[in-house]
One Martini backbone bead per residue (centre of mass of N, CA, C, O) as a GRO file, in nm:
protein
  155
    1MET     BB    1  -3.837 -13.904 -15.081
    2VAL     BB    2  -4.073 -13.813 -15.309
    3LEU     BB    3  -4.321 -13.777 -15.081
    4ILE     BB    4  -4.264 -13.516 -14.900
    5GLY     BB    5  -4.535 -13.408 -15.006
    6VAL     BB    6  -4.717 -13.578 -14.802
    7LEU     BB    7  -4.584 -13.427 -14.550
    8ILE     BB    8  -4.637 -13.112 -14.609
    9VAL     BB    9  -4.951 -13.123 -14.585
   10ILE     BB   10  -5.017 -13.237 -14.335
   11ILE     BB   11  -4.854 -13.053 -14.138
   12GLY     BB   12  -4.972 -12.908 -14.352
   13PHE     BB   13  -5.306 -12.914 -14.164
   14ILE     BB   14  -5.215 -12.887 -13.899
   15VAL     BB   15  -5.119 -12.590 -13.877
   16ARG     BB   16  -5.302 -12.428 -14.071
   17ILE     BB   17  -5.222 -12.319 -14.292
   18ASN     BB   18  -5.258 -12.241 -14.649
   19PRO     BB   19  -5.306 -12.451 -14.844
   20LEU     BB   20  -5.191 -12.356 -15.091
   21LEU     BB   21  -4.893 -12.326 -14.996
   22VAL     BB   22  -4.911 -12.618 -14.874
   23VAL     BB   23  -4.924 -12.748 -15.187
   24THR     BB   24  -4.745 -12.599 -15.324
   25ALA     BB   25  -4.493 -12.696 -15.140
   26ALA     BB   26  -4.494 -12.928 -15.226
   27GLY     BB   27  -4.446 -12.986 -15.528
   28LEU     BB   28  -4.168 -12.828 -15.522
   29ALA     BB   29  -4.073 -13.031 -15.363
   30THR     BB   30  -4.133 -13.283 -15.533
   31GLY     BB   31  -3.938 -13.169 -15.769
   32LEU     BB   32  -3.705 -13.136 -15.652
   33LEU     BB   33  -3.670 -13.451 -15.553
   34ALA     BB   34  -3.709 -13.508 -15.877
   35HIS     BB   35  -3.524 -13.333 -16.097
   36GLN     BB   36  -3.634 -13.079 -16.126
   37SER     BB   37  -3.693 -12.852 -16.285
   38LEU     BB   38  -3.851 -12.455 -16.231
   39TYR     BB   39  -3.964 -12.473 -16.515
   40ASP     BB   40  -4.180 -12.753 -16.497
   41ILE     BB   41  -4.273 -12.725 -16.275
   42ILE     BB   42  -4.481 -12.470 -16.341
   43GLU     BB   43  -4.560 -12.601 -16.636
   44GLN     BB   44  -4.728 -12.833 -16.402
   45PHE     BB   45  -4.918 -12.562 -16.306
   46GLY     BB   46  -5.004 -12.512 -16.470
   47THR     BB   47  -5.146 -12.683 -16.630
   48ALA     BB   48  -5.354 -12.756 -16.415
   49PHE     BB   49  -5.490 -12.540 -16.415
   50THR     BB   50  -5.613 -12.530 -16.742
   51THR     BB   51  -5.725 -12.841 -16.647
   52ASN     BB   52  -5.868 -12.650 -16.420
   53ARG     BB   53  -6.046 -12.400 -16.438
   54TYR     BB   54  -6.363 -12.408 -16.353
   55MET     BB   55  -6.372 -12.421 -16.101
   56ALA     BB   56  -6.268 -12.168 -16.018
   57VAL     BB   57  -6.517 -12.069 -16.131
   58PHE     BB   58  -6.708 -12.201 -15.972
   59ILE     BB   59  -6.613 -12.039 -15.731
   60ALA     BB   60  -6.627 -11.801 -15.760
   61THR     BB   61  -6.943 -11.789 -15.784
   62LEU     BB   62  -7.033 -11.835 -15.429
   63PRO     BB   63  -6.973 -11.553 -15.366
   64VAL     BB   64  -7.232 -11.419 -15.514
   65ILE     BB   65  -7.451 -11.606 -15.422
   66GLY     BB   66  -7.469 -11.542 -15.182
   67ILE     BB   67  -7.527 -11.236 -15.171
   68LEU     BB   68  -7.752 -11.239 -15.311
   69GLU     BB   69  -7.955 -11.370 -15.045
   70ARG     BB   70  -7.836 -11.197 -14.843
   71PHE     BB   71  -8.055 -10.985 -15.028
   72GLY     BB   72  -8.325 -11.216 -15.137
   73LEU     BB   73  -8.366 -11.364 -15.345
   74ARG     BB   74  -8.545 -11.560 -15.284
   75GLU     BB   75  -8.786 -11.423 -15.186
   76GLN     BB   76  -8.812 -11.307 -15.447
   77ALA     BB   77  -8.896 -11.530 -15.597
   78GLU     BB   78  -9.123 -11.617 -15.510
   79SER     BB   79  -9.289 -11.415 -15.515
   80VAL     BB   80  -9.266 -11.405 -15.831
   81VAL     BB   81  -9.496 -11.684 -15.839
   82ALA     BB   82  -9.677 -11.612 -15.690
   83LYS     BB   83  -9.796 -11.385 -15.892
   84ILE     BB   84  -9.839 -11.590 -16.076
   85LYS     BB   85 -10.116 -11.850 -16.139
   86ALA     BB   86  -9.974 -12.052 -16.378
   87ALA     BB   87  -9.808 -12.121 -16.109
   88THR     BB   88  -9.645 -12.462 -16.083
   89THR     BB   89  -9.432 -12.657 -15.987
   90GLY     BB   90  -9.430 -12.859 -16.180
   91ARG     BB   91  -9.345 -12.645 -16.398
   92ILE     BB   92  -9.090 -12.560 -16.307
   93LEU     BB   93  -8.927 -12.827 -16.313
   94THR     BB   94  -8.996 -12.845 -16.662
   95ALA     BB   95  -8.891 -12.630 -16.713
   96TYR     BB   96  -8.585 -12.640 -16.606
   97LEU     BB   97  -8.584 -12.922 -16.784
   98ILE     BB   98  -8.591 -12.817 -17.038
   99ILE     BB   99  -8.375 -12.626 -17.025
  100ARG     BB  100  -8.106 -12.797 -17.000
  101GLU     BB  101  -8.134 -12.984 -17.168
  102ALA     BB  102  -8.074 -12.826 -17.432
  103ALA     BB  103  -7.818 -12.693 -17.329
  104ALA     BB  104  -7.690 -12.990 -17.314
  105ALA     BB  105  -7.790 -13.022 -17.664
  106ALA     BB  106  -7.550 -12.742 -17.657
  107GLY     BB  107  -7.304 -12.876 -17.406
  108LEU     BB  108  -7.445 -12.679 -17.200
  109THR     BB  109  -7.336 -12.844 -16.853
  110SER     BB  110  -7.239 -12.550 -16.689
  111ILE     BB  111  -7.565 -12.497 -16.662
  112GLY     BB  112  -7.616 -12.444 -16.399
  113GLY     BB  113  -7.695 -12.606 -16.055
  114HIS     BB  114  -7.684 -12.629 -15.707
  115ALA     BB  115  -7.556 -12.372 -15.641
  116GLN     BB  116  -7.677 -12.142 -15.912
  117MET     BB  117  -7.980 -12.264 -15.926
  118VAL     BB  118  -8.181 -12.404 -15.677
  119ARG     BB  119  -8.119 -12.281 -15.429
  120PRO     BB  120  -8.189 -12.021 -15.471
  121LEU     BB  121  -8.443 -12.046 -15.745
  122VAL     BB  122  -8.605 -12.347 -15.722
  123ALA     BB  123  -8.728 -12.411 -15.506
  124PRO     BB  124  -8.849 -12.116 -15.406
  125MET     BB  125  -9.050 -12.108 -15.653
  126ALA     BB  126  -9.119 -12.435 -15.623
  127GLU     BB  127  -9.293 -12.284 -15.369
  128GLY     BB  128  -9.432 -12.053 -15.362
  129ALA     BB  129  -9.619 -12.203 -15.530
  130ALA     BB  130  -9.756 -12.382 -15.336
  131GLU     BB  131  -9.786 -12.180 -15.159
  132ALA     BB  132 -10.038 -12.003 -15.300
  133LYS     BB  133 -10.250 -12.291 -15.335
  134TYR     BB  134 -10.182 -12.399 -14.997
  135GLY     BB  135 -10.031 -12.281 -14.802
  136LYS     BB  136  -9.854 -12.365 -14.532
  137LEU     BB  137  -9.593 -12.572 -14.555
  138PRO     BB  138  -9.438 -12.864 -14.475
  139ASP     BB  139  -9.185 -12.981 -14.419
  140HIS     BB  140  -9.165 -13.259 -14.614
  141VAL     BB  141  -9.330 -13.075 -14.841
  142ARG     BB  142  -9.071 -12.897 -14.913
  143ASP     BB  143  -8.839 -13.089 -14.913
  144ASP     BB  144  -8.933 -13.269 -15.148
  145ILE     BB  145  -8.931 -12.951 -15.368
  146ARG     BB  146  -8.599 -13.017 -15.309
  147ALA     BB  147  -8.611 -13.263 -15.476
  148HIS     BB  148  -8.658 -13.188 -15.709
  149SER     BB  149  -8.535 -13.013 -15.801
  150ALA     BB  150  -8.277 -13.178 -15.807
  151ALA     BB  151  -8.378 -13.386 -16.013
  152VAL     BB  152  -8.402 -13.135 -16.236
  153ASP     BB  153  -8.082 -13.094 -16.318
  154ASN     BB  154  -7.998 -13.364 -16.390
  155ILE     BB  155  -7.870 -13.492 -16.701
   0.00000   0.00000   0.00000
């Protein structure tokens, strides 16, 4: 009977109810059927939130990045790099890798990331440097640059 929470989640998702409401209701129902006090259930929700709060910070950054991309962050990054004659794809990716490694050595592993840095900034800068040097890039070269940009983010 304690697994009623799983059934609540399945039904809630089938009916397309707000996922936060469904999961909260499932947690409350499961806790109450397990004979836990309301205080204990709320305490478990709070503990889960505080141990996983970095997820909320990550989710909060995505709309900001989306708005910046909507208003031309990608294009601006490409044009700025295209104006720098010494900038090459390799130099940009190497510089980003060094920055990521230094940040990780200092314990700042959450700086950067594919959604926050690579897609909106690093890849367009690397593509802009290649376009400035070689002109219009074929799609397979553009895909390779994006793949290498994502690779240097992995530390």
